[in-house]
PDB file of N, CA and C in Angstrom:
ATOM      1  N   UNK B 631       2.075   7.282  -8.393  1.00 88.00           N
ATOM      2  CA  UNK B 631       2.991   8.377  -8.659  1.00 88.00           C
ATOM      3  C   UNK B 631       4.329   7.780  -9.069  1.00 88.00           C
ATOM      4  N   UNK B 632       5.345   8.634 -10.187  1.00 93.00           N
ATOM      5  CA  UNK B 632       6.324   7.815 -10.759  1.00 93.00           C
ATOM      6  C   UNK B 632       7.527   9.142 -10.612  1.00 93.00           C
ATOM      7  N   UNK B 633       8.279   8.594  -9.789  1.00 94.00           N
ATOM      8  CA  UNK B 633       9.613   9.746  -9.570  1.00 94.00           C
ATOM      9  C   UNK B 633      10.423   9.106 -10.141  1.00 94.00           C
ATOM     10  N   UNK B 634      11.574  10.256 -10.678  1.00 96.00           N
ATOM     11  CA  UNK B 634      12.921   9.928 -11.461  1.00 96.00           C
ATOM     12  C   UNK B 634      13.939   9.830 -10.313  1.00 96.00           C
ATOM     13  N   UNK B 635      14.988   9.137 -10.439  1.00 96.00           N
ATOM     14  CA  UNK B 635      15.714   8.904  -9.493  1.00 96.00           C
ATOM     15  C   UNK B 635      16.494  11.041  -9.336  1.00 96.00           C
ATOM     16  N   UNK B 636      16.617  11.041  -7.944  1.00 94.00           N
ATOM     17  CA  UNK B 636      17.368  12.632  -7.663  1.00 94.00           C
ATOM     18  C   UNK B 636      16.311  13.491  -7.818  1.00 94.00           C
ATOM     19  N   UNK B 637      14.951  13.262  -8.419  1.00 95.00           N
ATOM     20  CA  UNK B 637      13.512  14.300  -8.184  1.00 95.00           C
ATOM     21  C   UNK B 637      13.286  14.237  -6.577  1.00 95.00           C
ATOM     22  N   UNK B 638      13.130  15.546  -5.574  1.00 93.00           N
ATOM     23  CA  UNK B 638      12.934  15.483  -4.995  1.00 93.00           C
ATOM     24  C   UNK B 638      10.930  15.974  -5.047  1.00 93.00           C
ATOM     25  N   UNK B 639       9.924  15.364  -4.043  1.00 92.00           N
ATOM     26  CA  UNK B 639       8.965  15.425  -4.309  1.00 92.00           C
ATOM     27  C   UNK B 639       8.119  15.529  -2.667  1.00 92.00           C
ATOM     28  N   UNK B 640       7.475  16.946  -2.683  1.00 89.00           N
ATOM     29  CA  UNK B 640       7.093  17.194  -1.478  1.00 89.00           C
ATOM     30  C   UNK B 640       6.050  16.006  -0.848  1.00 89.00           C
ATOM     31  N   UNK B 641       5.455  15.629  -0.429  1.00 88.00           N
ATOM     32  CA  UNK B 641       4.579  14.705   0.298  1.00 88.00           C
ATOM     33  C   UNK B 641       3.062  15.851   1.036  1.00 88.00           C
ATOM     34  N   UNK B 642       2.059  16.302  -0.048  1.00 83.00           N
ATOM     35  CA  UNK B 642       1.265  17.338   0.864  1.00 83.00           C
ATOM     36  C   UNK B 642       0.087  16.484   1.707  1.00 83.00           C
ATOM     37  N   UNK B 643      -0.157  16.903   2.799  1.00 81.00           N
ATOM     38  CA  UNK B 643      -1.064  16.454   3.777  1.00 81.00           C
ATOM     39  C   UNK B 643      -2.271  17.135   3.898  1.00 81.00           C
ATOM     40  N   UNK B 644      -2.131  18.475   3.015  1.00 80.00           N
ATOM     41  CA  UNK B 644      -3.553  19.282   2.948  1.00 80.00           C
ATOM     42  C   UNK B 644      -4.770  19.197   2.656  1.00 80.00           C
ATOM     43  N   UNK B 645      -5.434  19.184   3.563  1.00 79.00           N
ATOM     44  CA  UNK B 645      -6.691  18.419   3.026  1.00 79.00           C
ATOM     45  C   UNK B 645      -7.305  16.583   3.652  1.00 79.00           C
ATOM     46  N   UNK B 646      -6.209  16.105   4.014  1.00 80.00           N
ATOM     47  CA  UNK B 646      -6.347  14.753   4.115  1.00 80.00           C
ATOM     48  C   UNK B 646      -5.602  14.072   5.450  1.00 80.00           C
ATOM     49  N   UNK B 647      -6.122  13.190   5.597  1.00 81.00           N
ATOM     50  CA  UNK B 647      -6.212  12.429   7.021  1.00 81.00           C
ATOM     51  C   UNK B 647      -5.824  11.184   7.115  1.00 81.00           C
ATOM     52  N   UNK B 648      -4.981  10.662   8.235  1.00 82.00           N
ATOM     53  CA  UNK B 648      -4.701   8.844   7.927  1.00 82.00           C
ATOM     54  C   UNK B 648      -3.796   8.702   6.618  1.00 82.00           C
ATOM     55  N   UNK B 649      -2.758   9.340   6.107  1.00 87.00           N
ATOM     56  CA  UNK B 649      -2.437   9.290   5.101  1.00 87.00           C
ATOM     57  C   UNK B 649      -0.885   8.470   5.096  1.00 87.00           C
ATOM     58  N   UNK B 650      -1.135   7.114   4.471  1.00 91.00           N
ATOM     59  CA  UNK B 650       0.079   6.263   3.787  1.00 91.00           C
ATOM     60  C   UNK B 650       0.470   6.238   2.537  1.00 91.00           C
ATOM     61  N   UNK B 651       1.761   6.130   2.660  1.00 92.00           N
ATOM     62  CA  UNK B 651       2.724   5.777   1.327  1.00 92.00           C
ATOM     63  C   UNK B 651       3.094   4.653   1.513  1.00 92.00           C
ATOM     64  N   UNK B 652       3.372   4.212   0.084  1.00 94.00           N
ATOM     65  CA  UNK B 652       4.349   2.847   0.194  1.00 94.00           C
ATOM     66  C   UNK B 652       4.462   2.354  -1.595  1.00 94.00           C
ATOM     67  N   UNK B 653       6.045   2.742  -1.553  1.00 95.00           N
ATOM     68  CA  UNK B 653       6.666   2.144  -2.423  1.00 95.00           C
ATOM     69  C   UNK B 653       6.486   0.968  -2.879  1.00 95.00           C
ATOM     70  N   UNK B 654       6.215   0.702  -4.669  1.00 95.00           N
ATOM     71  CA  UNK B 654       5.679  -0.328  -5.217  1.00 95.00           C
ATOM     72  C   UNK B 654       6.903  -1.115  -5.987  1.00 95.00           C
ATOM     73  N   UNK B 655       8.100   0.134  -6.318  1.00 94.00           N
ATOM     74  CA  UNK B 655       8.922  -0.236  -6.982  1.00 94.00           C
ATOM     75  C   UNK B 655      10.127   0.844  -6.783  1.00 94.00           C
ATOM     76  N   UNK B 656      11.714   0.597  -6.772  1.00 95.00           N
ATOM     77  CA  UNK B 656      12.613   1.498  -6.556  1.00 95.00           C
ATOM     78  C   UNK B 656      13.298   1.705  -4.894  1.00 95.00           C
ATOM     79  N   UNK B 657      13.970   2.809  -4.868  1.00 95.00           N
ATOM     80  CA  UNK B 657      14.402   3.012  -3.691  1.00 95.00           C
ATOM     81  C   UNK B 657      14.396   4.955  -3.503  1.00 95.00           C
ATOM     82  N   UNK B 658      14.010   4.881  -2.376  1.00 96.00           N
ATOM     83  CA  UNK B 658      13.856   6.380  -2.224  1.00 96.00           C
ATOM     84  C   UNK B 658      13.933   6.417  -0.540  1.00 96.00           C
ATOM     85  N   UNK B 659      14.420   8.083  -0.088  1.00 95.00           N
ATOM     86  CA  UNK B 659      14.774   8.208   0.975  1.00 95.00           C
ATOM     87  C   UNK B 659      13.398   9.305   1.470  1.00 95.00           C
ATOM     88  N   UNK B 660      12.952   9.237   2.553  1.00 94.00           N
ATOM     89  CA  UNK B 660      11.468  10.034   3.054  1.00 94.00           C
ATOM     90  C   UNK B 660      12.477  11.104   4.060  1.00 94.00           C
ATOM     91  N   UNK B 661      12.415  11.967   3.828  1.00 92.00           N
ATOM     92  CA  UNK B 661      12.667  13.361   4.344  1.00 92.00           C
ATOM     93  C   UNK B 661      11.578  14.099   5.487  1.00 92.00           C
ATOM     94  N   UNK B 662      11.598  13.781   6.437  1.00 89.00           N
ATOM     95  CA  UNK B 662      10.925  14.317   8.177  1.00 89.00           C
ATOM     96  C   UNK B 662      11.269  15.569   8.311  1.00 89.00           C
ATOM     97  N   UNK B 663      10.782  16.598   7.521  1.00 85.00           N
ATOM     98  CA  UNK B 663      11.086  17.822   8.327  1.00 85.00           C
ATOM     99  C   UNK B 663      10.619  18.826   9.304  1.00 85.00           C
ATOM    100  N   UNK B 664      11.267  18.607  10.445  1.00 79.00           N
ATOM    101  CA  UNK B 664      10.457  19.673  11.158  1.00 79.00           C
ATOM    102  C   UNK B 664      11.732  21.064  12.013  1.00 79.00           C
ATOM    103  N   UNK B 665      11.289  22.205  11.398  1.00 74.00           N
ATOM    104  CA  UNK B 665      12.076  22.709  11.959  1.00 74.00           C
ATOM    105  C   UNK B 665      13.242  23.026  10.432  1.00 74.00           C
ATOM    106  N   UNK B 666      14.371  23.155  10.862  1.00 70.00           N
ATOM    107  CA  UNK B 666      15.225  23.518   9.412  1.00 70.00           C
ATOM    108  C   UNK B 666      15.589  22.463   9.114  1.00 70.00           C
ATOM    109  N   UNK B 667      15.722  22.138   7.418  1.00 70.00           N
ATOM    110  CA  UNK B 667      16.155  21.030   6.549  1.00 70.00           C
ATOM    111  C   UNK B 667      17.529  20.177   7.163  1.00 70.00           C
ATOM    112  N   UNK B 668      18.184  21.242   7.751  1.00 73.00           N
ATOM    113  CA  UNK B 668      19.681  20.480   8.505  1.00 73.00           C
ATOM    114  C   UNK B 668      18.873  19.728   9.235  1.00 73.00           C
ATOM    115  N   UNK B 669      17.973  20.079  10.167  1.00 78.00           N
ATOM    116  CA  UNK B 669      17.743  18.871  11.280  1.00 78.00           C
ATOM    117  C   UNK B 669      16.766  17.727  10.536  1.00 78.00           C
ATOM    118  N   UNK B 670      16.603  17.137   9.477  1.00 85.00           N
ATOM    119  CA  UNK B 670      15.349  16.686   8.941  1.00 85.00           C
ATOM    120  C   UNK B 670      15.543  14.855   9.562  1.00 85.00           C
ATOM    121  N   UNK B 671      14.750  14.608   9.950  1.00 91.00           N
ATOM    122  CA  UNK B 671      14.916  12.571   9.558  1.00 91.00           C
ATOM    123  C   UNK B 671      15.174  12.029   8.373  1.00 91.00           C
ATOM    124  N   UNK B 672      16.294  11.260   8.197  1.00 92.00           N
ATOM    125  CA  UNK B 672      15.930  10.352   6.591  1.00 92.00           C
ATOM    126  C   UNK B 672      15.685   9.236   6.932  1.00 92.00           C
ATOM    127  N   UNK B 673      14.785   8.622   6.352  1.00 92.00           N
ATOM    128  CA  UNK B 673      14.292   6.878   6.360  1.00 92.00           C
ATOM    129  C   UNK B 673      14.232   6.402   5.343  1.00 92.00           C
ATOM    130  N   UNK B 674      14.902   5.729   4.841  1.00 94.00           N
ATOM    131  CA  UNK B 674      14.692   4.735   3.375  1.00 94.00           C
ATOM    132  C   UNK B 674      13.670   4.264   3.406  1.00 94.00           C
ATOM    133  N   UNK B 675      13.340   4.430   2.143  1.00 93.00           N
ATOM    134  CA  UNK B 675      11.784   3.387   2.292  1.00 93.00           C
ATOM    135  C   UNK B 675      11.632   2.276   1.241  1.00 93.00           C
ATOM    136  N   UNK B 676      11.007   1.170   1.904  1.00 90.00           N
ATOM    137  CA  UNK B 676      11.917  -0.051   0.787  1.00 90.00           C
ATOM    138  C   UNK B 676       9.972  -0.564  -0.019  1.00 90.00           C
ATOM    139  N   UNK B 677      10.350  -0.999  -0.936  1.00 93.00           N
ATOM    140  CA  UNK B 677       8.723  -1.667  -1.806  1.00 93.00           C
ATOM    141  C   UNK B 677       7.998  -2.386  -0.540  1.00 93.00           C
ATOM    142  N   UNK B 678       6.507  -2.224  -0.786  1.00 93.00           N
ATOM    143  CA  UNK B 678       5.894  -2.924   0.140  1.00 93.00           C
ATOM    144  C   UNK B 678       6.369  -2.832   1.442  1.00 93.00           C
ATOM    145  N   UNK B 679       6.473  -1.719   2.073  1.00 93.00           N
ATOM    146  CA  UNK B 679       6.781  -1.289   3.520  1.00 93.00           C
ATOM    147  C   UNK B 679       6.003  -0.148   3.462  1.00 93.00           C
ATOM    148  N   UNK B 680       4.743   0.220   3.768  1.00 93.00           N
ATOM    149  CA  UNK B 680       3.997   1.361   3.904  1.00 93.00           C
ATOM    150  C   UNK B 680       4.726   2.220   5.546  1.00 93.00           C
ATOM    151  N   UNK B 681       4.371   3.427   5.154  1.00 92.00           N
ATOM    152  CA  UNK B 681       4.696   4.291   6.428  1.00 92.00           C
ATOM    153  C   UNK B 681       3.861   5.179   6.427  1.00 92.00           C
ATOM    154  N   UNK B 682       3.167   5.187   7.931  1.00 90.00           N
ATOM    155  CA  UNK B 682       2.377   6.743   7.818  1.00 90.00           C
ATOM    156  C   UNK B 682       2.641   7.946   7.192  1.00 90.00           C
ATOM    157  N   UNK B 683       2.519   8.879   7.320  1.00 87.00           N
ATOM    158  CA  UNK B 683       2.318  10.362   7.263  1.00 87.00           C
ATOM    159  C   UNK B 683       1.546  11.339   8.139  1.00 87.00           C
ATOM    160  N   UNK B 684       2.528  11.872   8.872  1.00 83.00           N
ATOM    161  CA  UNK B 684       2.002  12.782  10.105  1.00 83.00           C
ATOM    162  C   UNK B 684       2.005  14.083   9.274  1.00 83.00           C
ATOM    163  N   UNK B 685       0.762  14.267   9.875  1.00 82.00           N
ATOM    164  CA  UNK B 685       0.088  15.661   9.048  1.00 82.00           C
ATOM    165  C   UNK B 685       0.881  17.266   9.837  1.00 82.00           C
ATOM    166  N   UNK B 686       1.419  16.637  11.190  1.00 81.00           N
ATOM    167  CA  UNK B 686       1.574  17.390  11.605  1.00 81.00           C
ATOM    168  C   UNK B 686       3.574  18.003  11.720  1.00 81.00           C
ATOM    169  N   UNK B 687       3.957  17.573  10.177  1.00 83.00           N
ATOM    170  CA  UNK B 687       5.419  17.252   9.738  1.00 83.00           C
ATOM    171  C   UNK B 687       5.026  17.684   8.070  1.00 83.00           C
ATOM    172  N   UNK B 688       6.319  18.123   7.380  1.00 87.00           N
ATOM    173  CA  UNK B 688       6.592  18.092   6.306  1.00 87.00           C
ATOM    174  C   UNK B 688       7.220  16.743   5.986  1.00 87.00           C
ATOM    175  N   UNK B 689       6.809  16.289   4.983  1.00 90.00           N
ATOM    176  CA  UNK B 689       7.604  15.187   4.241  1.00 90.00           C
ATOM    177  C   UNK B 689       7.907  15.599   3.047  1.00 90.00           C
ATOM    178  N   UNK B 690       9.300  14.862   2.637  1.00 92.00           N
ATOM    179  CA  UNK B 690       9.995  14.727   1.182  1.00 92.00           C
ATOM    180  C   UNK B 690      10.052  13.663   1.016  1.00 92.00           C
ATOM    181  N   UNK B 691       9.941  13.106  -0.266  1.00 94.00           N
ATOM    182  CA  UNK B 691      10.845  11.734  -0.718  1.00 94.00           C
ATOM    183  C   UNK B 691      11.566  12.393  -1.970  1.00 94.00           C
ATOM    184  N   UNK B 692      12.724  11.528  -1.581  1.00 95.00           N
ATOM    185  CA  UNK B 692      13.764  12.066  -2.661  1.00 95.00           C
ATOM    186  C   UNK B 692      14.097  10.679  -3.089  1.00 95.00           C
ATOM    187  N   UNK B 693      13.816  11.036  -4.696  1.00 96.00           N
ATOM    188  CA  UNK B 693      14.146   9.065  -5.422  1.00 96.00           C
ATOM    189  C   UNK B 693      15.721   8.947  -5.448  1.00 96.00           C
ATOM    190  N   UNK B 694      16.170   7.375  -4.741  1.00 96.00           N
ATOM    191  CA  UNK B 694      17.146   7.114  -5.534  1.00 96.00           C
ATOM    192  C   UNK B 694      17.083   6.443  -6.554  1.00 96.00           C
ATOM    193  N   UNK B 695      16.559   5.880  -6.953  1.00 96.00           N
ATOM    194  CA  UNK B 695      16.196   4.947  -8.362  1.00 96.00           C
ATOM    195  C   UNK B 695      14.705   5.488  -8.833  1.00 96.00           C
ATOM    196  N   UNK B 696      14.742   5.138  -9.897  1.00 96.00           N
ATOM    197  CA  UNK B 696      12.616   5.370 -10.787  1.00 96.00           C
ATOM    198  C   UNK B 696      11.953   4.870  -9.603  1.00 96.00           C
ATOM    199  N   UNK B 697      11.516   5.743  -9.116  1.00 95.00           N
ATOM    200  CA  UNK B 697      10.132   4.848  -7.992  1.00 95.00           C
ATOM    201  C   UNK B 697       8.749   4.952  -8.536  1.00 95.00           C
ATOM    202  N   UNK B 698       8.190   4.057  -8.088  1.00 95.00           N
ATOM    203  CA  UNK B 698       6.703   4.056  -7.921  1.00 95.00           C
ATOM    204  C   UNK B 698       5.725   3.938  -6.785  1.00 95.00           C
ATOM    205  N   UNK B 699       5.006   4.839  -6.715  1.00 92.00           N
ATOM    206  CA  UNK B 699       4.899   5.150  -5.064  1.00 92.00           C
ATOM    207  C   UNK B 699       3.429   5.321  -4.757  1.00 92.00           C
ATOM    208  N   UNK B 700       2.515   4.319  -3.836  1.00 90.00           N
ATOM    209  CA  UNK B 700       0.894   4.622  -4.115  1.00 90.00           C
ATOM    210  C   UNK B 700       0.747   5.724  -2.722  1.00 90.00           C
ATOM    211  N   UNK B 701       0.197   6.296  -2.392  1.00 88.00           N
ATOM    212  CA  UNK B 701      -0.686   7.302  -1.456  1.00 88.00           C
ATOM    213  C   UNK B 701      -1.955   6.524  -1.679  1.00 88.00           C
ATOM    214  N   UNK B 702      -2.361   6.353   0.044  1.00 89.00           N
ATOM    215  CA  UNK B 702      -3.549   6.020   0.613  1.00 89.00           C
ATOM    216  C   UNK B 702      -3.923   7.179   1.621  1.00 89.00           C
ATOM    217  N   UNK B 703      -5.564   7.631   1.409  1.00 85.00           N
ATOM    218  CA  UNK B 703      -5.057   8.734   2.461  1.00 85.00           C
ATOM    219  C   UNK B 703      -7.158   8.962   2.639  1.00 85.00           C
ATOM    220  N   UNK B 704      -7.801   9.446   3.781  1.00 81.00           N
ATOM    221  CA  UNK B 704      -9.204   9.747   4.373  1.00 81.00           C
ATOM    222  C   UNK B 704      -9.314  11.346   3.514  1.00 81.00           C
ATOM    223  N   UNK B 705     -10.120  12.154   3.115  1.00 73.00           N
ATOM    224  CA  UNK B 705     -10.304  13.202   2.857  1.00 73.00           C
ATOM    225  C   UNK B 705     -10.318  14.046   3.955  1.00 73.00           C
ATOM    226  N   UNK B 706     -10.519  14.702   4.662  1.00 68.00           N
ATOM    227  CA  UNK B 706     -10.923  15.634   6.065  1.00 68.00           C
ATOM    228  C   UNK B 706     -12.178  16.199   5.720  1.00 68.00           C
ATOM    229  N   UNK B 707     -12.990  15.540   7.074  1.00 67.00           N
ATOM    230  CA  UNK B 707     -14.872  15.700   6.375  1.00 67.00           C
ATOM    231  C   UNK B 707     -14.731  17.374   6.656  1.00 67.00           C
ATOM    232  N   UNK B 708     -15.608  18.063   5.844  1.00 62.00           N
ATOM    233  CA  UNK B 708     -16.144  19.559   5.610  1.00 62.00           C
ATOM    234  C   UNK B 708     -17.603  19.418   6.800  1.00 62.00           C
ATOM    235  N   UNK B 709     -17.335  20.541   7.602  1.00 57.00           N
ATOM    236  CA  UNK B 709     -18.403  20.879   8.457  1.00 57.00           C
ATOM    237  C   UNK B 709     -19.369  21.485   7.712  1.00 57.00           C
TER     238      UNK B 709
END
């Protein structure tokens, strides 16, 4: 995935399980929201530093520079 720096870009968990990011290139800030946007976490996230994704949270990343960003993530098996 390739964000413009100031694109903000939701992070969806629907559907999927065990799910990592991690910046390949750029700088971008990961947005934790739970609850209202005032209270959110920011964490920079730097190249080659993967971070989970709790399914049970909204995430943003908002680019500061062109990023490039891989998602690793389990499908959620269908009963």
């Amino acid at each position: 995935l390739r964000v413009r720096p100031g694109e903000k870009v939701l992070i969806s968990t629907r559907g999927r399980t065990d799910m990592v990011v991690m910046l390949t290139g750029g700088r971008a800030v990961l947005e934790v929201i739970e609850g209202s946007e005032a209270d959110a976490d920011r964490v920079e996230m730097l190249p080659a530093a993967p971070i989970r994704i709790s399914p049970e949270r909204e995430h943003r990343l908002v680019a500061m520079t062109e990023v490039e960003m891989f998602t690793v993530y389990s499908p959620l098996e269908r009963e």
